Structures are given as C-alpha cells and as structure tokens.
Amino acid sequence: IDVPQMATGDAGMESAGSRYETQTYTITGACVAADHLFGRHTRCFVATPKQSTGNQGKVLIKDSWSYLGRHQVQERSGELGEIAFLTKINQMVDEHPEFAGTVPRLEDGGIVRLDVNGHLEIDSVETVLGDLCRHLPKHSSDYAYTHVRLAMTPVGTRLRELRSVAELVVVISDALQAHKAVLDHCQILHRDISENNIMFTRSSNNIHGMLIDFDNAVDANAARNRSGPVCTGTLPFMSVNNLRKAKVPRTAVDDMESILYLLIWLGVWGITTEHREQTRGGHRRVVNWSMDVETAIDSKCYTMSSESNLKHLLNEFYTPPVSKLGSTPQAQAERTSVIKEYNFLKKLVLEMRKVIFDNPNIPDNARGTEKRPNSKPTMPISDEDFIDDMVKELGLSSILSSEGEKQEPVDAFEERADPEVARTIHGDVVGIFKACADRIRSTAAF
C-alpha cells in the first residue's frame, strides 16, 4: 500500500504545488475493517516499510475518507484535518518529551491522488463523481469526502486486551494527560473520546495509554466562537450537550463526560475479553445510550441526576460467575480479587460524577443535570414602576413584569461550558486519575 509522503505547508497539509511522492508499505495484518460502505470508510492496517524486515519500522496505516477541502483547511469551521493536527501535536511532543508515546507520531501521510488520463487528481467525491456533483444537494459540497492515508507509530492495542481494572486506570490516566497537554499547548480539542480511540502499548514491565484519532478534533479557539456546534463523536459516549447540539462551545468537560460514560460502559460489559464473553447477549441499561439521541439524553440525564440513580446502574457492573471459576480456594480468591477491582472502578465512577456534576469548586448554577430558575436578583417594584414609565415615554415595550425582570432558566450542562468551569473540571478529573495511576504504578508489576 502506498502512503503519501509528508510535503507540508504552513498548516501541516499538502502544499498546492508540492510534489506527490509516496512511501510503499507491506501490510502484515488488518486491525480495523470498514463498517460502512459510505461515510468515512475507515480501515487500519499494521505494516512495515517495503525495504525493512521483521518488526522493524512497524507502523499503523489509517486509510479513510475525511472532511477536507481541496489542498487546504476548512478555515470557516476551524477544522484543520487530522494531518495538520498531528503535525502540531508532534511538534508539542518534541518540546515536551514526557508525552512521547501518549499520542501518535505521524511518519507519513497526505491526500491520496489518482492518475486520471495522465494527470494526478485528488481522490475525492468530486473527482470520482465528476459532473454528477452538480445534481447533489447544495449542502453536500460542505461535507465532501477526501481520501486520506496516514502512517503512524507506535502501533497500539485495543482496550479489550487489557488484563485488569488497574491497567485500565493507568491507560486512561495517560490518555487524559495527553488530552490536557494537547488542549493546553496546541489548543486542540479531541471531541471523540470512545472505546476505540484510547489504546495502549505494553513493555516488559509497564503499560502506557495513548489517545488516538484526531479526525473529529477541532481548534478549541474556533469551537468557542461557534454559534451552533455540530453533534460529533460516538453515540454511547457523547456528552449531553453534544447530543443536544446545544448552542454553546464544546469544551474539555464534554470529553471528560465521555470518559465517565466510557468507564461505565466498560464496567458493565467487562474490561477483559473473557469478561465480555460472559456478558454477551445480556440486557443492560447502558444499551439506551446507543439506541437513538433522545433516548440517550434521557437516560444519561436521569442516571447522572443523583448519586443514588448512578448506584442503581453500577449494580449492573460485571461480576464473575462462580461456575466459571470453580469452587477451589484459588478460584474463590481470583473471583474475590476481580470483584474488588470492579468495586474500585465503581468508586472511581462515583467520584467522577461528583467532579463533573456536583463539583464544589464550580458555581451552583453549573451543578446538576436540570434547568433551574435564574438566581439573578429581581428589580424592586418601585424601580420597576420608574423604568416602565421611562420606556413608555420612549415608545418602547416594557421589559419588566410586576414580578420583576424575566429570566430564562439556567441549564447546568450549558453553564459547564464556561471556560473557567471547564478548566476546573478538566484539571480535577486528570488529577484524580494521575493520583490513582501513580499509586498503581508504584505497587503493581504489569
């Protein structure tokens, strides 16, 4: 498979006049198959450069159709594309090597080109359909797909291959620290935290988490300026603001909320492959998160509205059946150990809910899951009468009622989009996981 070699302009994308050169890789295995005929059609392969042998130079190749304009970024929406984002992130890692391995390193990548009658053309919907594009709905041009291929290192392993809750906590902690570094240093917000977008690598005596897939990422500054953010991400893990398409900026809080839903999802269905085999086919309430948008919103709001509601859901966390492990003392000890690990995960989930929804360090109107009456003080009646007289003289409609100034209810989810509130919640979540991971790393051997 041929991957375009890096020939970048200022934005990290291909320059309009750059030469088109490719690096040939030999595929050694497929790790992600496309699950849809249309759309992004993402496929991932493990490969090595054609001239290398063995595992030397092993890379992950991502082949997908992305929302990119021809040759350049979509400046209107602020979306630079994954290649440009990874270029910027890699520069940050060069300056802060402590984050090496927690995000992908882009080795090669660019827009795929086709030989059309002796001329190289960008492989895009426009190129493939030609004159038929004129018959597409007008808005279709805003979401034109372009064929992009990337080669990245290191090659990670999916979360389902983890061996314990302790490993999961360490991996999530590393991914969270990468998330914070990317936001703080690069002003890039990930926006698609999911089970498939956090991976890990394992060495002889340690394990490291890695945040991947910046295809849905956005420039955080541009996101703050949007009047109507889109709904993007993976349905079961989307934040409520995201699901609602709320007209407030997406912030780190949305991604932290996604981490919370991810932990619950893994706790219910099981972390290891063996645990998942034992929960397959069962009915769990988290299924509501993947049915449709309205059902997901209602279920998440209800679950997070109180600690007791969340505890009811946590009762569905994986519990190893006695029949699978037998009744020997060793089997009983193993079962007890697994139960303790999932109980720890329950406590971590409850703490995360508190930090996100009931954080004592954020304003009262940013807590909870419901709309509340605006707490702004109303104007005294005597002042109301005076202002009413003035606006009548000016020919304006009265802005006050006899009950005082009218205020819209305050939505706690939208209030948490405030930059200072988001920064507080983000830092608290990352801090909790780092403290847990440091403790685990100091006492456990992986």
Tab-separated table of C-alpha atoms in Angstrom, residues 233-421:
chain	number	residue	atom	x	y	z
A	233	GLY	CA	-18.461	11.628	18.215
A	234	THR	CA	-19.528	8.078	19.089
A	235	LEU	CA	-23.144	7.850	20.295
A	236	PRO	CA	-22.813	5.820	23.549
A	237	PHE	CA	-20.067	8.124	24.826
A	238	MET	CA	-21.331	11.553	23.683
A	239	SER	CA	-21.892	14.247	26.286
A	240	VAL	CA	-25.410	15.574	26.792
A	241	ASN	CA	-24.513	18.989	25.335
A	242	ASN	CA	-23.125	17.224	22.287
A	243	LEU	CA	-26.240	15.072	21.888
A	244	ARG	CA	-28.482	18.115	22.236
A	245	LYS	CA	-26.460	20.109	19.717
A	246	ALA	CA	-26.515	22.833	22.350
A	247	LYS	CA	-25.562	26.296	21.138
A	248	VAL	CA	-22.615	26.537	23.489
A	249	PRO	CA	-18.970	25.768	22.721
A	250	ARG	CA	-17.690	22.234	23.144
A	251	THR	CA	-15.123	22.144	25.918
A	252	ALA	CA	-12.965	19.675	27.800
A	253	VAL	CA	-15.987	18.956	30.017
A	254	ASP	CA	-17.690	17.213	27.094
A	255	ASP	CA	-14.681	14.932	26.689
A	256	MET	CA	-14.497	14.296	30.461
A	257	GLU	CA	-18.175	13.369	30.416
A	258	SER	CA	-17.348	10.929	27.615
A	259	ILE	CA	-14.613	9.378	29.778
A	260	LEU	CA	-17.201	8.843	32.529
A	261	TYR	CA	-19.599	7.103	30.141
A	262	LEU	CA	-16.729	5.016	28.777
A	263	LEU	CA	-15.782	3.766	32.253
A	264	ILE	CA	-19.395	2.840	32.984
A	265	TRP	CA	-19.700	1.089	29.609
A	266	LEU	CA	-16.571	-0.974	30.279
A	267	GLY	CA	-17.621	-1.700	33.854
A	268	VAL	CA	-20.989	-3.046	32.703
A	269	TRP	CA	-19.842	-5.094	29.707
A	270	GLY	CA	-16.480	-6.147	31.173
A	271	ILE	CA	-12.949	-4.917	30.647
A	272	THR	CA	-11.155	-8.052	29.516
A	273	THR	CA	-12.084	-10.248	26.564
A	274	GLU	CA	-13.032	-13.053	28.953
A	275	HIS	CA	-15.358	-10.822	30.948
A	276	ARG	CA	-17.034	-9.578	27.769
A	277	GLU	CA	-17.700	-13.101	26.614
A	278	GLN	CA	-19.606	-13.686	29.840
A	279	THR	CA	-21.826	-10.579	29.466
A	280	ARG	CA	-22.571	-11.067	25.779
A	281	GLY	CA	-26.270	-11.204	24.991
A	282	GLY	CA	-27.400	-9.785	28.310
A	283	HIS	CA	-29.627	-6.715	28.645
A	284	ARG	CA	-28.123	-3.685	30.373
A	285	ARG	CA	-29.481	-0.174	30.801
A	286	VAL	CA	-26.475	1.334	29.037
A	287	VAL	CA	-27.962	-0.096	25.828
A	288	ASN	CA	-30.160	3.029	25.919
A	289	TRP	CA	-27.059	5.116	25.217
A	290	SER	CA	-26.643	3.552	21.783
A	291	MET	CA	-30.273	3.408	20.613
A	292	ASP	CA	-31.051	6.956	19.494
A	293	VAL	CA	-30.192	10.513	20.515
A	294	GLU	CA	-33.318	11.324	22.561
A	295	THR	CA	-33.197	8.026	24.465
A	296	ALA	CA	-29.508	8.551	25.205
A	297	ILE	CA	-30.151	12.091	26.512
A	298	ASP	CA	-32.992	10.986	28.805
A	299	SER	CA	-31.062	8.010	30.144
A	300	LYS	CA	-27.864	9.950	30.841
A	301	CYS	CA	-29.659	12.888	32.468
A	302	TYR	CA	-31.626	10.562	34.737
A	303	THR	CA	-28.596	8.465	35.671
A	304	MET	CA	-26.391	11.455	36.474
A	305	SER	CA	-29.090	13.441	38.284
A	306	SER	CA	-28.187	11.852	41.618
A	307	GLU	CA	-25.652	9.548	43.201
A	308	SER	CA	-28.374	7.049	44.075
A	309	ASN	CA	-29.534	6.817	40.449
A	310	LEU	CA	-25.986	6.160	39.330
A	311	LYS	CA	-25.543	3.499	42.024
A	312	HIS	CA	-28.530	1.614	40.606
A	313	LEU	CA	-26.754	1.452	37.260
A	314	LEU	CA	-23.477	0.440	38.894
A	315	ASN	CA	-25.243	-2.630	40.263
A	316	GLU	CA	-25.072	-3.937	36.693
A	317	PHE	CA	-21.254	-3.894	36.688
A	318	TYR	CA	-19.620	-7.163	35.748
A	319	THR	CA	-19.483	-9.820	38.465
A	320	PRO	CA	-17.617	-13.078	37.740
A	321	PRO	CA	-19.959	-16.079	37.950
A	322	VAL	CA	-18.925	-18.790	40.398
A	323	SER	CA	-19.488	-21.527	37.812
A	324	LYS	CA	-16.779	-20.107	35.535
A	325	LEU	CA	-14.027	-20.175	38.155
A	326	GLY	CA	-14.985	-23.244	40.145
A	327	SER	CA	-15.078	-23.595	43.931
A	328	THR	CA	-11.415	-24.217	44.756
A	329	PRO	CA	-9.726	-21.796	47.185
A	330	GLN	CA	-7.629	-20.401	44.341
A	331	ALA	CA	-10.701	-19.847	42.169
A	332	GLN	CA	-12.527	-18.170	45.032
A	333	ALA	CA	-9.546	-15.902	45.670
A	334	GLU	CA	-9.415	-14.931	41.982
A	335	ARG	CA	-13.128	-14.163	41.992
A	336	THR	CA	-12.794	-12.028	45.111
A	337	SER	CA	-9.901	-10.127	43.526
A	338	VAL	CA	-11.927	-9.366	40.388
A	339	ILE	CA	-14.901	-8.188	42.450
A	340	LYS	CA	-12.622	-5.851	44.431
A	341	GLU	CA	-11.254	-4.374	41.220
A	342	TYR	CA	-14.704	-3.618	39.815
A	343	ASN	CA	-15.764	-2.178	43.183
A	344	PHE	CA	-12.802	0.188	42.929
A	345	LEU	CA	-13.969	1.168	39.441
A	346	LYS	CA	-17.427	1.904	40.881
A	347	LYS	CA	-15.890	4.258	43.452
A	348	LEU	CA	-13.886	5.984	40.722
A	349	VAL	CA	-17.036	6.448	38.609
A	350	LEU	CA	-18.914	7.932	41.569
A	351	GLU	CA	-16.060	10.347	42.210
A	352	MET	CA	-16.016	11.377	38.553
A	353	ARG	CA	-19.743	12.059	38.628
A	354	LYS	CA	-19.210	14.276	41.659
A	355	VAL	CA	-16.377	16.191	39.961
A	356	ILE	CA	-18.332	16.765	36.750
A	357	PHE	CA	-21.881	17.301	38.023
A	358	ASP	CA	-21.583	18.347	41.680
A	359	ASN	CA	-18.142	19.920	41.886
A	360	PRO	CA	-17.918	22.214	44.956
A	361	ASN	CA	-15.332	24.327	43.109
A	362	ILE	CA	-17.760	25.484	40.406
A	363	PRO	CA	-20.774	27.857	40.662
A	364	ASP	CA	-24.095	26.451	41.892
A	365	ASN	CA	-25.814	27.069	38.554
A	366	ALA	CA	-23.281	24.785	36.811
A	367	ARG	CA	-24.100	21.790	39.001
A	368	GLY	CA	-26.601	19.029	38.376
A	369	THR	CA	-28.478	17.931	35.254
A	370	GLU	CA	-31.588	20.119	35.205
A	371	LYS	CA	-32.656	23.595	34.198
A	372	ARG	CA	-33.120	25.868	37.197
A	373	PRO	CA	-34.683	29.304	37.669
A	374	ASN	CA	-32.146	32.055	37.122
A	375	SER	CA	-30.849	33.169	40.501
A	376	LYS	CA	-30.190	36.772	39.433
A	377	PRO	CA	-31.917	39.237	41.815
A	378	THR	CA	-35.127	40.844	40.593
A	379	MET	CA	-35.597	44.595	40.494
A	380	PRO	CA	-37.524	46.286	43.334
A	381	ILE	CA	-41.129	47.213	42.490
A	382	SER	CA	-40.518	50.942	42.950
A	383	ASP	CA	-37.701	50.821	40.389
A	384	GLU	CA	-39.886	48.788	38.036
A	385	ASP	CA	-42.559	51.479	38.008
A	386	PHE	CA	-39.980	54.170	37.260
A	387	ILE	CA	-38.414	52.248	34.364
A	388	ASP	CA	-41.835	51.268	32.971
A	389	ASP	CA	-42.761	54.956	32.799
A	390	MET	CA	-39.490	55.772	31.059
A	391	VAL	CA	-39.766	53.079	28.384
A	392	LYS	CA	-43.354	54.107	27.643
A	393	GLU	CA	-42.224	57.677	27.083
A	394	LEU	CA	-39.560	56.381	24.684
A	395	GLY	CA	-42.146	54.321	22.796
A	396	LEU	CA	-40.632	51.002	23.837
A	397	SER	CA	-42.293	47.885	25.189
A	398	SER	CA	-41.947	47.252	28.868
A	399	ILE	CA	-39.173	44.811	29.658
A	400	LEU	CA	-40.404	44.185	33.193
A	401	SER	CA	-43.410	42.466	34.686
A	402	SER	CA	-44.920	43.043	38.088
A	403	GLU	CA	-42.959	40.048	39.308
A	404	GLY	CA	-39.609	41.559	38.344
A	405	GLU	CA	-37.191	41.002	35.484
A	406	LYS	CA	-37.903	37.921	33.386
A	407	GLN	CA	-35.016	35.453	33.249
A	408	GLU	CA	-34.544	32.319	31.191
A	409	PRO	CA	-33.971	29.111	33.191
A	410	VAL	CA	-30.332	28.202	33.639
A	411	ASP	CA	-29.183	24.932	32.027
A	412	ALA	CA	-26.436	23.331	34.128
A	413	PHE	CA	-24.994	21.494	31.123
A	414	GLU	CA	-24.603	24.757	29.226
A	415	GLU	CA	-23.219	26.567	32.271
A	416	ARG	CA	-20.414	23.996	32.460
A	417	ALA	CA	-19.249	25.228	29.044
A	418	ASP	CA	-17.896	28.346	30.752
A	419	PRO	CA	-14.095	28.323	30.158
A	420	GLU	CA	-13.189	28.663	33.854
A	421	VAL	CA	-15.649	25.958	34.914
